[in-house]
Amino acid sequence: MEITENAALVVVDVQEGFEEEAYWGARNNPDADRNIADLIDAWQASGRPVVFVRHDSDKPGSPLRPGHPGNDFKPYVEERRGKGRGGELFVTKSVNSAFYGTPDLDAWLREAGVRQIVVAGIQTNMCAETTARMAGNLGYGVFFALDATYTFDGVGPWGWTLGAEELARATAVSLHGGGFAQVVESRELVAAVAV
């Protein structure tokens, strides 16, 4: 695995509101937060850029709405902001893709000459996946750190349900098999930038 010198880590929606189990239900991948923290530490230590994305929900009652404590980044993310030697960007959005936020992520990456990104965060099959898909469509080389994401059980049409782990696997198959991203483990990425 080859990670470019200026590959950007995009940390999507790692917010307190996702801890509200009564709202979301049970999650998968209890190791995700540790893996996200490890990626941020590795990226910052290597001098590579990190993008912190926050979802400002416009849905009344959402734990992620502005003004609600759930809108805040989880403490381990907040305490790492501003600590890296590389560039850093803070993006807010109200839709799934970090590329439809403020400021313009694509413009910032292009101005910095970044052509490769790593996506981590919450939820696997929602904002993390949508951001990875759009990055692939925009021509970026994308690594998707599956074990640095998590999601929740989902309900679809006709009463269909999928468990969180099934949804995560579906995301991995869709992204990897569809050519949107290379799905990897966070330890591979940490090792690649440590050399």
Short mmCIF file of N, CA and C in Angstrom, two decimals:
data_model
loop_
_atom_site.label_atom_id
_atom_site.label_comp_id
_atom_site.label_asym_id
_atom_site.label_seq_id
_atom_site.Cartn_x
_atom_site.Cartn_y
_atom_site.Cartn_z
N MET A 1 0.84 -1.19 0.00
CA MET A 1 0.00 0.00 0.00
C MET A 1 0.88 1.25 0.00
N GLU A 2 0.61 2.14 -0.93
CA GLU A 2 1.40 3.36 -1.02
C GLU A 2 0.53 4.56 -0.72
N ILE A 3 0.90 5.26 0.35
CA ILE A 3 0.18 6.47 0.77
C ILE A 3 1.03 7.67 0.38
N THR A 4 0.45 8.59 -0.37
CA THR A 4 1.21 9.76 -0.81
C THR A 4 1.57 10.65 0.39
N GLU A 5 2.59 11.49 0.17
CA GLU A 5 3.09 12.36 1.25
C GLU A 5 2.04 13.36 1.73
N ASN A 6 1.08 13.69 0.86
CA ASN A 6 0.06 14.67 1.27
C ASN A 6 -1.35 14.08 1.28
N ALA A 7 -1.45 12.75 1.38
CA ALA A 7 -2.78 12.12 1.46
C ALA A 7 -3.54 12.68 2.67
N ALA A 8 -4.80 13.01 2.46
CA ALA A 8 -5.60 13.61 3.54
C ALA A 8 -6.46 12.56 4.22
N LEU A 9 -6.50 12.61 5.54
CA LEU A 9 -7.42 11.81 6.33
C LEU A 9 -8.69 12.61 6.53
N VAL A 10 -9.83 12.04 6.13
CA VAL A 10 -11.13 12.72 6.28
C VAL A 10 -11.91 11.99 7.37
N VAL A 11 -12.07 12.65 8.50
CA VAL A 11 -12.72 12.07 9.69
C VAL A 11 -14.16 12.58 9.71
N VAL A 12 -15.08 11.66 9.43
CA VAL A 12 -16.48 12.05 9.18
C VAL A 12 -17.37 11.85 10.41
N ASP A 13 -17.92 12.94 10.92
CA ASP A 13 -19.03 12.92 11.88
C ASP A 13 -18.79 12.10 13.14
N VAL A 14 -17.62 12.22 13.74
CA VAL A 14 -17.35 11.48 14.98
C VAL A 14 -17.85 12.36 16.13
N GLN A 15 -19.17 12.29 16.35
CA GLN A 15 -19.87 13.22 17.23
C GLN A 15 -20.55 12.51 18.40
N GLU A 16 -20.71 13.28 19.47
CA GLU A 16 -21.32 12.77 20.70
C GLU A 16 -22.72 12.19 20.48
N GLY A 17 -23.47 12.77 19.55
CA GLY A 17 -24.84 12.33 19.33
C GLY A 17 -24.96 10.87 18.94
N PHE A 18 -23.90 10.30 18.37
CA PHE A 18 -23.96 8.89 17.98
C PHE A 18 -23.84 7.95 19.18
N GLU A 19 -23.62 8.51 20.36
CA GLU A 19 -23.60 7.70 21.59
C GLU A 19 -25.02 7.50 22.13
N GLU A 20 -26.00 8.17 21.58
CA GLU A 20 -27.38 8.08 22.08
C GLU A 20 -28.05 6.82 21.54
N GLU A 21 -27.82 5.72 22.24
CA GLU A 21 -28.30 4.42 21.78
C GLU A 21 -29.82 4.35 21.69
N ALA A 22 -30.50 5.09 22.54
CA ALA A 22 -31.97 5.09 22.50
C ALA A 22 -32.48 5.63 21.16
N TYR A 23 -31.71 6.47 20.53
CA TYR A 23 -32.10 7.05 19.24
C TYR A 23 -31.68 6.15 18.08
N TRP A 24 -30.43 5.65 18.11
CA TRP A 24 -29.85 4.94 16.98
C TRP A 24 -29.99 3.42 17.06
N GLY A 25 -30.04 2.89 18.28
CA GLY A 25 -29.98 1.44 18.46
C GLY A 25 -28.55 1.00 18.68
N ALA A 26 -28.36 -0.30 18.69
CA ALA A 26 -27.03 -0.85 18.94
C ALA A 26 -26.12 -0.67 17.73
N ARG A 27 -24.84 -0.46 18.00
CA ARG A 27 -23.85 -0.27 16.94
C ARG A 27 -23.02 -1.52 16.76
N ASN A 28 -22.26 -1.55 15.67
CA ASN A 28 -21.27 -2.60 15.47
C ASN A 28 -19.88 -2.03 15.79
N ASN A 29 -18.86 -2.84 15.66
CA ASN A 29 -17.46 -2.44 15.72
C ASN A 29 -17.09 -1.56 16.93
N PRO A 30 -17.06 -2.15 18.13
CA PRO A 30 -16.70 -1.38 19.31
C PRO A 30 -15.28 -0.82 19.29
N ASP A 31 -14.42 -1.33 18.40
CA ASP A 31 -13.04 -0.83 18.31
C ASP A 31 -12.88 0.39 17.41
N ALA A 32 -13.97 0.83 16.79
CA ALA A 32 -13.86 1.91 15.80
C ALA A 32 -13.25 3.18 16.37
N ASP A 33 -13.67 3.59 17.56
CA ASP A 33 -13.16 4.85 18.11
C ASP A 33 -11.65 4.79 18.34
N ARG A 34 -11.15 3.67 18.86
CA ARG A 34 -9.71 3.52 19.05
C ARG A 34 -8.99 3.58 17.70
N ASN A 35 -9.56 2.94 16.69
CA ASN A 35 -8.92 2.94 15.37
C ASN A 35 -8.94 4.32 14.73
N ILE A 36 -10.02 5.07 14.92
CA ILE A 36 -10.08 6.44 14.41
C ILE A 36 -9.00 7.29 15.08
N ALA A 37 -8.90 7.18 16.40
CA ALA A 37 -7.89 7.93 17.14
C ALA A 37 -6.48 7.58 16.66
N ASP A 38 -6.22 6.29 16.43
CA ASP A 38 -4.91 5.87 15.93
C ASP A 38 -4.60 6.47 14.57
N LEU A 39 -5.60 6.53 13.70
CA LEU A 39 -5.39 7.13 12.38
C LEU A 39 -5.08 8.63 12.49
N ILE A 40 -5.85 9.34 13.32
CA ILE A 40 -5.59 10.77 13.49
C ILE A 40 -4.17 10.97 14.00
N ASP A 41 -3.78 10.21 15.02
CA ASP A 41 -2.43 10.34 15.59
C ASP A 41 -1.36 10.08 14.53
N ALA A 42 -1.54 9.02 13.75
CA ALA A 42 -0.56 8.68 12.71
C ALA A 42 -0.48 9.78 11.65
N TRP A 43 -1.62 10.29 11.24
CA TRP A 43 -1.64 11.34 10.21
C TRP A 43 -0.98 12.61 10.72
N GLN A 44 -1.33 12.99 11.94
CA GLN A 44 -0.76 14.22 12.49
C GLN A 44 0.75 14.07 12.70
N ALA A 45 1.18 12.91 13.19
CA ALA A 45 2.62 12.69 13.41
C ALA A 45 3.41 12.72 12.11
N SER A 46 2.78 12.30 11.02
CA SER A 46 3.47 12.25 9.73
C SER A 46 3.44 13.58 8.99
N GLY A 47 2.70 14.56 9.53
CA GLY A 47 2.61 15.87 8.88
C GLY A 47 1.63 15.91 7.73
N ARG A 48 0.80 14.87 7.60
CA ARG A 48 -0.21 14.86 6.53
C ARG A 48 -1.45 15.62 6.97
N PRO A 49 -2.25 16.11 6.01
CA PRO A 49 -3.44 16.89 6.36
C PRO A 49 -4.57 16.03 6.91
N VAL A 50 -5.34 16.64 7.81
CA VAL A 50 -6.51 16.00 8.40
C VAL A 50 -7.71 16.93 8.24
N VAL A 51 -8.82 16.33 7.82
CA VAL A 51 -10.08 17.07 7.67
C VAL A 51 -11.05 16.53 8.71
N PHE A 52 -11.59 17.43 9.53
CA PHE A 52 -12.60 17.07 10.52
C PHE A 52 -13.95 17.54 10.03
N VAL A 53 -14.87 16.59 9.87
CA VAL A 53 -16.19 16.90 9.31
C VAL A 53 -17.24 16.75 10.42
N ARG A 54 -18.12 17.73 10.54
CA ARG A 54 -19.21 17.69 11.53
C ARG A 54 -20.55 17.79 10.83
N HIS A 55 -21.46 16.90 11.21
CA HIS A 55 -22.81 16.93 10.66
C HIS A 55 -23.70 17.83 11.51
N ASP A 56 -24.19 18.90 10.91
CA ASP A 56 -25.13 19.81 11.56
C ASP A 56 -26.52 19.49 11.03
N SER A 57 -27.21 18.57 11.70
CA SER A 57 -28.50 18.10 11.21
C SER A 57 -29.55 19.21 11.25
N ASP A 58 -30.36 19.26 10.19
CA ASP A 58 -31.47 20.21 10.17
C ASP A 58 -32.79 19.53 10.54
N LYS A 59 -32.70 18.29 11.05
CA LYS A 59 -33.90 17.56 11.43
C LYS A 59 -34.21 17.81 12.91
N PRO A 60 -35.41 18.31 13.20
CA PRO A 60 -35.77 18.54 14.60
C PRO A 60 -35.69 17.22 15.38
N GLY A 61 -35.12 17.27 16.56
CA GLY A 61 -35.02 16.07 17.37
C GLY A 61 -33.79 15.24 17.11
N SER A 62 -33.02 15.56 16.08
CA SER A 62 -31.80 14.79 15.82
C SER A 62 -30.77 15.07 16.90
N PRO A 63 -30.09 14.02 17.38
CA PRO A 63 -29.00 14.24 18.34
C PRO A 63 -27.83 15.03 17.75
N LEU A 64 -27.80 15.20 16.43
CA LEU A 64 -26.70 15.90 15.77
C LEU A 64 -27.04 17.35 15.41
N ARG A 65 -28.18 17.84 15.90
CA ARG A 65 -28.58 19.20 15.54
C ARG A 65 -27.71 20.23 16.28
N PRO A 66 -27.42 21.36 15.62
CA PRO A 66 -26.64 22.42 16.28
C PRO A 66 -27.35 22.89 17.56
N GLY A 67 -26.56 23.18 18.57
CA GLY A 67 -27.11 23.62 19.84
C GLY A 67 -27.38 22.49 20.82
N HIS A 68 -27.38 21.26 20.33
CA HIS A 68 -27.57 20.08 21.17
C HIS A 68 -26.18 19.54 21.50
N PRO A 69 -25.96 19.03 22.74
CA PRO A 69 -24.63 18.51 23.09
C PRO A 69 -24.13 17.42 22.13
N GLY A 70 -25.05 16.70 21.51
CA GLY A 70 -24.68 15.63 20.59
C GLY A 70 -24.03 16.13 19.31
N ASN A 71 -24.13 17.43 19.04
CA ASN A 71 -23.51 18.00 17.85
C ASN A 71 -21.99 18.08 18.00
N ASP A 72 -21.50 18.08 19.23
CA ASP A 72 -20.06 18.22 19.48
C ASP A 72 -19.30 16.98 19.02
N PHE A 73 -18.04 17.19 18.63
CA PHE A 73 -17.16 16.06 18.36
C PHE A 73 -16.96 15.27 19.65
N LYS A 74 -16.74 13.97 19.52
CA LYS A 74 -16.38 13.18 20.69
C LYS A 74 -15.07 13.75 21.27
N PRO A 75 -14.89 13.67 22.59
CA PRO A 75 -13.73 14.31 23.22
C PRO A 75 -12.39 13.90 22.62
N TYR A 76 -12.21 12.63 22.27
CA TYR A 76 -10.91 12.21 21.74
C TYR A 76 -10.61 12.85 20.38
N VAL A 77 -11.65 13.24 19.65
CA VAL A 77 -11.44 13.96 18.39
C VAL A 77 -11.17 15.43 18.68
N GLU A 78 -12.00 16.03 19.51
CA GLU A 78 -11.85 17.46 19.83
C GLU A 78 -10.45 17.76 20.38
N GLU A 79 -9.94 16.89 21.24
CA GLU A 79 -8.63 17.16 21.85
C GLU A 79 -7.49 16.99 20.86
N ARG A 80 -7.73 16.37 19.72
CA ARG A 80 -6.68 16.20 18.71
C ARG A 80 -6.70 17.31 17.66
N ARG A 81 -7.77 18.08 17.62
CA ARG A 81 -7.83 19.16 16.62
C ARG A 81 -6.74 20.19 16.89
N GLY A 82 -6.11 20.64 15.80
CA GLY A 82 -5.07 21.66 15.91
C GLY A 82 -3.73 21.14 16.39
N LYS A 83 -3.57 19.82 16.48
CA LYS A 83 -2.34 19.27 17.03
C LYS A 83 -1.37 18.75 15.96
N GLY A 84 -1.79 18.70 14.72
CA GLY A 84 -0.94 18.13 13.68
C GLY A 84 0.06 19.11 13.11
N ARG A 85 1.05 18.56 12.41
CA ARG A 85 2.06 19.38 11.74
C ARG A 85 1.64 19.71 10.30
N GLY A 86 0.61 19.00 9.81
CA GLY A 86 0.14 19.23 8.44
C GLY A 86 -1.07 20.14 8.42
N GLY A 87 -1.62 20.34 7.24
CA GLY A 87 -2.80 21.17 7.10
C GLY A 87 -4.00 20.56 7.83
N GLU A 88 -4.93 21.43 8.18
CA GLU A 88 -6.14 20.96 8.85
C GLU A 88 -7.32 21.78 8.36
N LEU A 89 -8.45 21.09 8.15
CA LEU A 89 -9.67 21.76 7.70
C LEU A 89 -10.84 21.27 8.54
N PHE A 90 -11.73 22.18 8.88
CA PHE A 90 -12.97 21.87 9.60
C PHE A 90 -14.13 22.15 8.65
N VAL A 91 -14.90 21.10 8.35
CA VAL A 91 -16.03 21.20 7.41
C VAL A 91 -17.32 20.91 8.16
N THR A 92 -18.35 21.73 7.91
CA THR A 92 -19.68 21.43 8.43
C THR A 92 -20.59 21.12 7.25
N LYS A 93 -21.56 20.23 7.48
CA LYS A 93 -22.47 19.81 6.42
C LYS A 93 -23.82 19.44 7.03
N SER A 94 -24.83 19.38 6.16
CA SER A 94 -26.15 18.94 6.63
C SER A 94 -26.69 17.81 5.74
N VAL A 95 -25.84 17.32 4.85
CA VAL A 95 -26.20 16.19 3.98
C VAL A 95 -25.15 15.10 4.18
N ASN A 96 -25.24 14.01 3.41
CA ASN A 96 -24.36 12.86 3.63
C ASN A 96 -22.91 13.11 3.23
N SER A 97 -22.68 13.75 2.09
CA SER A 97 -21.33 13.88 1.56
C SER A 97 -20.59 15.07 2.16
N ALA A 98 -19.35 14.83 2.61
CA ALA A 98 -18.49 15.91 3.09
C ALA A 98 -18.12 16.87 1.97
N PHE A 99 -18.33 16.45 0.72
CA PHE A 99 -18.03 17.33 -0.42
C PHE A 99 -19.14 18.35 -0.66
N TYR A 100 -20.25 18.24 0.05
CA TYR A 100 -21.30 19.25 -0.01
C TYR A 100 -21.39 19.97 1.33
N GLY A 101 -20.24 20.42 1.82
CA GLY A 101 -20.18 21.14 3.08
C GLY A 101 -19.55 22.49 2.91
N THR A 102 -19.27 23.13 4.06
CA THR A 102 -18.64 24.45 4.08
C THR A 102 -17.45 24.40 5.02
N PRO A 103 -16.27 24.85 4.57
CA PRO A 103 -15.95 25.29 3.21
C PRO A 103 -15.90 24.12 2.23
N ASP A 104 -15.60 24.43 0.98
CA ASP A 104 -15.61 23.46 -0.10
C ASP A 104 -14.41 22.51 0.02
N LEU A 105 -14.68 21.26 0.38
CA LEU A 105 -13.63 20.28 0.59
C LEU A 105 -12.84 20.01 -0.69
N ASP A 106 -13.53 19.82 -1.80
CA ASP A 106 -12.85 19.53 -3.06
C ASP A 106 -11.89 20.66 -3.43
N ALA A 107 -12.34 21.90 -3.28
CA ALA A 107 -11.49 23.05 -3.62
C ALA A 107 -10.25 23.09 -2.72
N TRP A 108 -10.43 22.82 -1.44
CA TRP A 108 -9.31 22.84 -0.48
C TRP A 108 -8.29 21.75 -0.82
N LEU A 109 -8.79 20.55 -1.12
CA LEU A 109 -7.90 19.45 -1.46
C LEU A 109 -7.13 19.75 -2.75
N ARG A 110 -7.85 20.23 -3.76
CA ARG A 110 -7.19 20.52 -5.04
C ARG A 110 -6.15 21.63 -4.91
N GLU A 111 -6.47 22.65 -4.14
CA GLU A 111 -5.53 23.75 -3.94
C GLU A 111 -4.25 23.26 -3.26
N ALA A 112 -4.40 22.26 -2.38
CA ALA A 112 -3.25 21.69 -1.67
C ALA A 112 -2.55 20.60 -2.49
N GLY A 113 -3.08 20.29 -3.67
CA GLY A 113 -2.48 19.26 -4.51
C GLY A 113 -2.74 17.84 -4.04
N VAL A 114 -3.75 17.66 -3.19
CA VAL A 114 -4.08 16.34 -2.65
C VAL A 114 -4.87 15.55 -3.69
N ARG A 115 -4.41 14.33 -3.97
CA ARG A 115 -5.12 13.47 -4.92
C ARG A 115 -5.53 12.14 -4.31
N GLN A 116 -5.22 11.96 -3.02
CA GLN A 116 -5.52 10.70 -2.34
C GLN A 116 -6.09 11.02 -0.96
N ILE A 117 -7.19 10.32 -0.60
CA ILE A 117 -7.76 10.53 0.72
C ILE A 117 -8.03 9.19 1.40
N VAL A 118 -8.12 9.26 2.72
CA VAL A 118 -8.54 8.14 3.55
C VAL A 118 -9.81 8.57 4.27
N VAL A 119 -10.84 7.72 4.23
CA VAL A 119 -12.10 8.04 4.89
C VAL A 119 -12.29 7.15 6.11
N ALA A 120 -12.64 7.78 7.23
CA ALA A 120 -12.98 7.08 8.47
C ALA A 120 -14.13 7.84 9.11
N GLY A 121 -14.87 7.19 10.02
CA GLY A 121 -15.90 7.91 10.76
C GLY A 121 -17.23 7.19 10.81
N ILE A 122 -18.29 7.97 10.99
CA ILE A 122 -19.63 7.46 11.27
C ILE A 122 -20.62 8.10 10.30
N GLN A 123 -21.61 7.41 9.86
CA GLN A 123 -21.84 5.99 9.89
C GLN A 123 -21.23 5.34 8.65
N THR A 124 -20.83 4.09 8.80
CA THR A 124 -20.18 3.36 7.71
C THR A 124 -20.92 3.49 6.40
N ASN A 125 -22.23 3.17 6.42
CA ASN A 125 -23.02 3.06 5.20
C ASN A 125 -23.76 4.34 4.84
N MET A 126 -23.53 5.39 5.57
CA MET A 126 -24.21 6.66 5.29
C MET A 126 -23.17 7.70 4.87
N CYS A 127 -22.78 8.57 5.80
CA CYS A 127 -21.92 9.69 5.42
C CYS A 127 -20.50 9.27 5.05
N ALA A 128 -19.97 8.23 5.72
CA ALA A 128 -18.63 7.77 5.34
C ALA A 128 -18.64 7.19 3.93
N GLU A 129 -19.61 6.32 3.66
CA GLU A 129 -19.71 5.71 2.33
C GLU A 129 -19.99 6.75 1.25
N THR A 130 -20.92 7.67 1.52
CA THR A 130 -21.27 8.68 0.52
C THR A 130 -20.07 9.56 0.20
N THR A 131 -19.31 9.93 1.22
CA THR A 131 -18.11 10.75 1.01
C THR A 131 -17.09 9.98 0.16
N ALA A 132 -16.91 8.69 0.46
CA ALA A 132 -15.96 7.88 -0.31
C ALA A 132 -16.40 7.73 -1.76
N ARG A 133 -17.69 7.49 -1.97
CA ARG A 133 -18.21 7.35 -3.34
C ARG A 133 -17.98 8.62 -4.14
N MET A 134 -18.30 9.76 -3.53
CA MET A 134 -18.17 11.02 -4.25
C MET A 134 -16.70 11.32 -4.53
N ALA A 135 -15.83 11.01 -3.57
CA ALA A 135 -14.39 11.22 -3.79
C ALA A 135 -13.91 10.40 -4.98
N GLY A 136 -14.37 9.14 -5.05
CA GLY A 136 -14.02 8.30 -6.19
C GLY A 136 -14.51 8.89 -7.50
N ASN A 137 -15.73 9.40 -7.50
CA ASN A 137 -16.29 10.01 -8.70
C ASN A 137 -15.54 11.27 -9.11
N LEU A 138 -14.98 11.98 -8.12
CA LEU A 138 -14.24 13.21 -8.40
C LEU A 138 -12.79 12.93 -8.81
N GLY A 139 -12.41 11.65 -8.82
CA GLY A 139 -11.08 11.30 -9.31
C GLY A 139 -10.01 11.12 -8.25
N TYR A 140 -10.39 11.15 -6.98
CA TYR A 140 -9.41 10.91 -5.93
C TYR A 140 -9.14 9.42 -5.79
N GLY A 141 -7.92 9.09 -5.39
CA GLY A 141 -7.63 7.74 -4.93
C GLY A 141 -8.16 7.65 -3.51
N VAL A 142 -8.98 6.65 -3.21
CA VAL A 142 -9.66 6.59 -1.92
C VAL A 142 -9.34 5.28 -1.21
N PHE A 143 -8.92 5.41 0.05
CA PHE A 143 -8.82 4.28 0.96
C PHE A 143 -9.95 4.43 1.98
N PHE A 144 -10.68 3.35 2.21
CA PHE A 144 -11.79 3.36 3.17
C PHE A 144 -11.40 2.46 4.33
N ALA A 145 -11.18 3.07 5.49
CA ALA A 145 -10.73 2.33 6.68
C ALA A 145 -11.94 1.71 7.37
N LEU A 146 -12.34 0.54 6.92
CA LEU A 146 -13.60 -0.07 7.37
C LEU A 146 -13.66 -0.24 8.89
N ASP A 147 -12.55 -0.65 9.50
CA ASP A 147 -12.58 -0.87 10.96
C ASP A 147 -12.46 0.42 11.76
N ALA A 148 -12.37 1.55 11.07
CA ALA A 148 -12.41 2.86 11.72
C ALA A 148 -13.73 3.55 11.39
N THR A 149 -14.76 2.72 11.21
CA THR A 149 -16.13 3.21 11.00
C THR A 149 -17.07 2.33 11.81
N TYR A 150 -18.27 2.82 12.05
CA TYR A 150 -19.32 1.95 12.58
C TYR A 150 -20.68 2.46 12.16
N THR A 151 -21.67 1.58 12.32
CA THR A 151 -23.04 1.93 11.95
C THR A 151 -24.02 1.22 12.87
N PHE A 152 -25.28 1.28 12.50
CA PHE A 152 -26.38 0.75 13.31
C PHE A 152 -27.28 -0.12 12.43
N ASP A 153 -28.11 -0.94 13.05
CA ASP A 153 -29.08 -1.73 12.31
C ASP A 153 -29.94 -0.80 11.46
N GLY A 154 -30.39 -1.29 10.29
CA GLY A 154 -31.18 -0.45 9.40
C GLY A 154 -32.48 -1.12 8.97
N VAL A 155 -33.47 -0.28 8.68
CA VAL A 155 -34.76 -0.74 8.16
C VAL A 155 -34.97 -0.11 6.80
N GLY A 156 -35.36 -0.93 5.82
CA GLY A 156 -35.57 -0.44 4.46
C GLY A 156 -37.00 -0.64 4.02
N PRO A 157 -37.22 -0.74 2.70
CA PRO A 157 -38.57 -0.92 2.19
C PRO A 157 -39.11 -2.31 2.53
N TRP A 158 -40.40 -2.42 2.51
CA TRP A 158 -41.10 -3.70 2.70
C TRP A 158 -40.74 -4.40 4.01
N GLY A 159 -40.32 -3.59 4.98
CA GLY A 159 -39.96 -4.17 6.27
C GLY A 159 -38.63 -4.88 6.30
N TRP A 160 -37.86 -4.78 5.23
CA TRP A 160 -36.55 -5.41 5.19
C TRP A 160 -35.66 -4.78 6.26
N THR A 161 -34.88 -5.61 6.93
CA THR A 161 -33.92 -5.12 7.91
C THR A 161 -32.56 -5.75 7.66
N LEU A 162 -31.54 -4.99 7.97
CA LEU A 162 -30.17 -5.51 7.94
C LEU A 162 -29.48 -5.10 9.23
N GLY A 163 -28.71 -6.00 9.79
CA GLY A 163 -27.94 -5.68 10.97
C GLY A 163 -26.77 -4.77 10.62
N ALA A 164 -26.24 -4.12 11.63
CA ALA A 164 -25.14 -3.18 11.42
C ALA A 164 -23.95 -3.85 10.75
N GLU A 165 -23.63 -5.06 11.16
CA GLU A 165 -22.48 -5.74 10.56
C GLU A 165 -22.74 -6.09 9.09
N GLU A 166 -23.99 -6.47 8.78
CA GLU A 166 -24.35 -6.74 7.38
C GLU A 166 -24.25 -5.48 6.54
N LEU A 167 -24.69 -4.35 7.09
CA LEU A 167 -24.62 -3.09 6.36
C LEU A 167 -23.16 -2.68 6.12
N ALA A 168 -22.31 -2.90 7.12
CA ALA A 168 -20.89 -2.57 6.96
C ALA A 168 -20.26 -3.43 5.87
N ARG A 169 -20.62 -4.71 5.85
CA ARG A 169 -20.09 -5.60 4.80
C ARG A 169 -20.60 -5.18 3.43
N ALA A 170 -21.87 -4.79 3.36
CA ALA A 170 -22.44 -4.34 2.08
C ALA A 170 -21.69 -3.09 1.58
N THR A 171 -21.40 -2.17 2.49
CA THR A 171 -20.62 -0.98 2.12
C THR A 171 -19.25 -1.39 1.57
N ALA A 172 -18.58 -2.30 2.28
CA ALA A 172 -17.25 -2.73 1.84
C ALA A 172 -17.29 -3.35 0.45
N VAL A 173 -18.29 -4.19 0.21
CA VAL A 173 -18.42 -4.84 -1.10
C VAL A 173 -18.73 -3.82 -2.18
N SER A 174 -19.66 -2.91 -1.89
CA SER A 174 -20.05 -1.89 -2.88
C SER A 174 -18.90 -0.97 -3.24
N LEU A 175 -18.19 -0.47 -2.22
CA LEU A 175 -17.09 0.46 -2.47
C LEU A 175 -15.93 -0.23 -3.17
N HIS A 176 -15.51 -1.35 -2.64
CA HIS A 176 -14.34 -2.05 -3.16
C HIS A 176 -14.65 -2.68 -4.53
N GLY A 177 -15.76 -3.43 -4.57
CA GLY A 177 -16.14 -4.10 -5.81
C GLY A 177 -16.53 -3.13 -6.92
N GLY A 178 -17.07 -1.97 -6.52
CA GLY A 178 -17.49 -0.98 -7.51
C GLY A 178 -16.40 -0.04 -7.95
N GLY A 179 -15.21 -0.19 -7.36
CA GLY A 179 -14.09 0.65 -7.77
C GLY A 179 -14.09 2.06 -7.20
N PHE A 180 -14.95 2.31 -6.21
CA PHE A 180 -14.99 3.65 -5.60
C PHE A 180 -13.81 3.86 -4.65
N ALA A 181 -13.41 2.79 -3.97
CA ALA A 181 -12.37 2.90 -2.95
C ALA A 181 -11.72 1.55 -2.74
N GLN A 182 -10.53 1.58 -2.17
CA GLN A 182 -9.87 0.37 -1.72
C GLN A 182 -10.19 0.25 -0.23
N VAL A 183 -10.87 -0.83 0.15
CA VAL A 183 -11.26 -1.03 1.54
C VAL A 183 -10.12 -1.72 2.27
N VAL A 184 -9.68 -1.10 3.37
CA VAL A 184 -8.50 -1.56 4.09
C VAL A 184 -8.75 -1.52 5.60
N GLU A 185 -7.79 -2.04 6.35
CA GLU A 185 -7.83 -1.94 7.81
C GLU A 185 -6.96 -0.77 8.26
N SER A 186 -7.35 -0.17 9.36
CA SER A 186 -6.64 1.01 9.84
C SER A 186 -5.16 0.72 10.16
N ARG A 187 -4.87 -0.47 10.67
CA ARG A 187 -3.46 -0.79 11.00
C ARG A 187 -2.58 -0.76 9.76
N GLU A 188 -3.13 -1.13 8.60
CA GLU A 188 -2.35 -1.07 7.36
C GLU A 188 -1.99 0.37 7.03
N LEU A 189 -2.95 1.26 7.23
CA LEU A 189 -2.72 2.69 6.95
C LEU A 189 -1.73 3.29 7.92
N VAL A 190 -1.87 2.96 9.21
CA VAL A 190 -0.95 3.46 10.23
C VAL A 190 0.47 3.01 9.92
N ALA A 191 0.62 1.74 9.55
CA ALA A 191 1.96 1.22 9.21
C ALA A 191 2.52 1.92 7.97
N ALA A 192 1.66 2.21 7.00
CA ALA A 192 2.12 2.81 5.75
C ALA A 192 2.64 4.23 5.94
N VAL A 193 2.06 4.97 6.87
CA VAL A 193 2.52 6.37 7.06
C VAL A 193 3.61 6.47 8.13
N ALA A 194 3.89 5.38 8.82
CA ALA A 194 4.91 5.40 9.86
C ALA A 194 6.31 5.22 9.30
N VAL A 195 6.41 4.79 8.03
CA VAL A 195 7.73 4.54 7.45
C VAL A 195 8.36 5.82 6.92
#
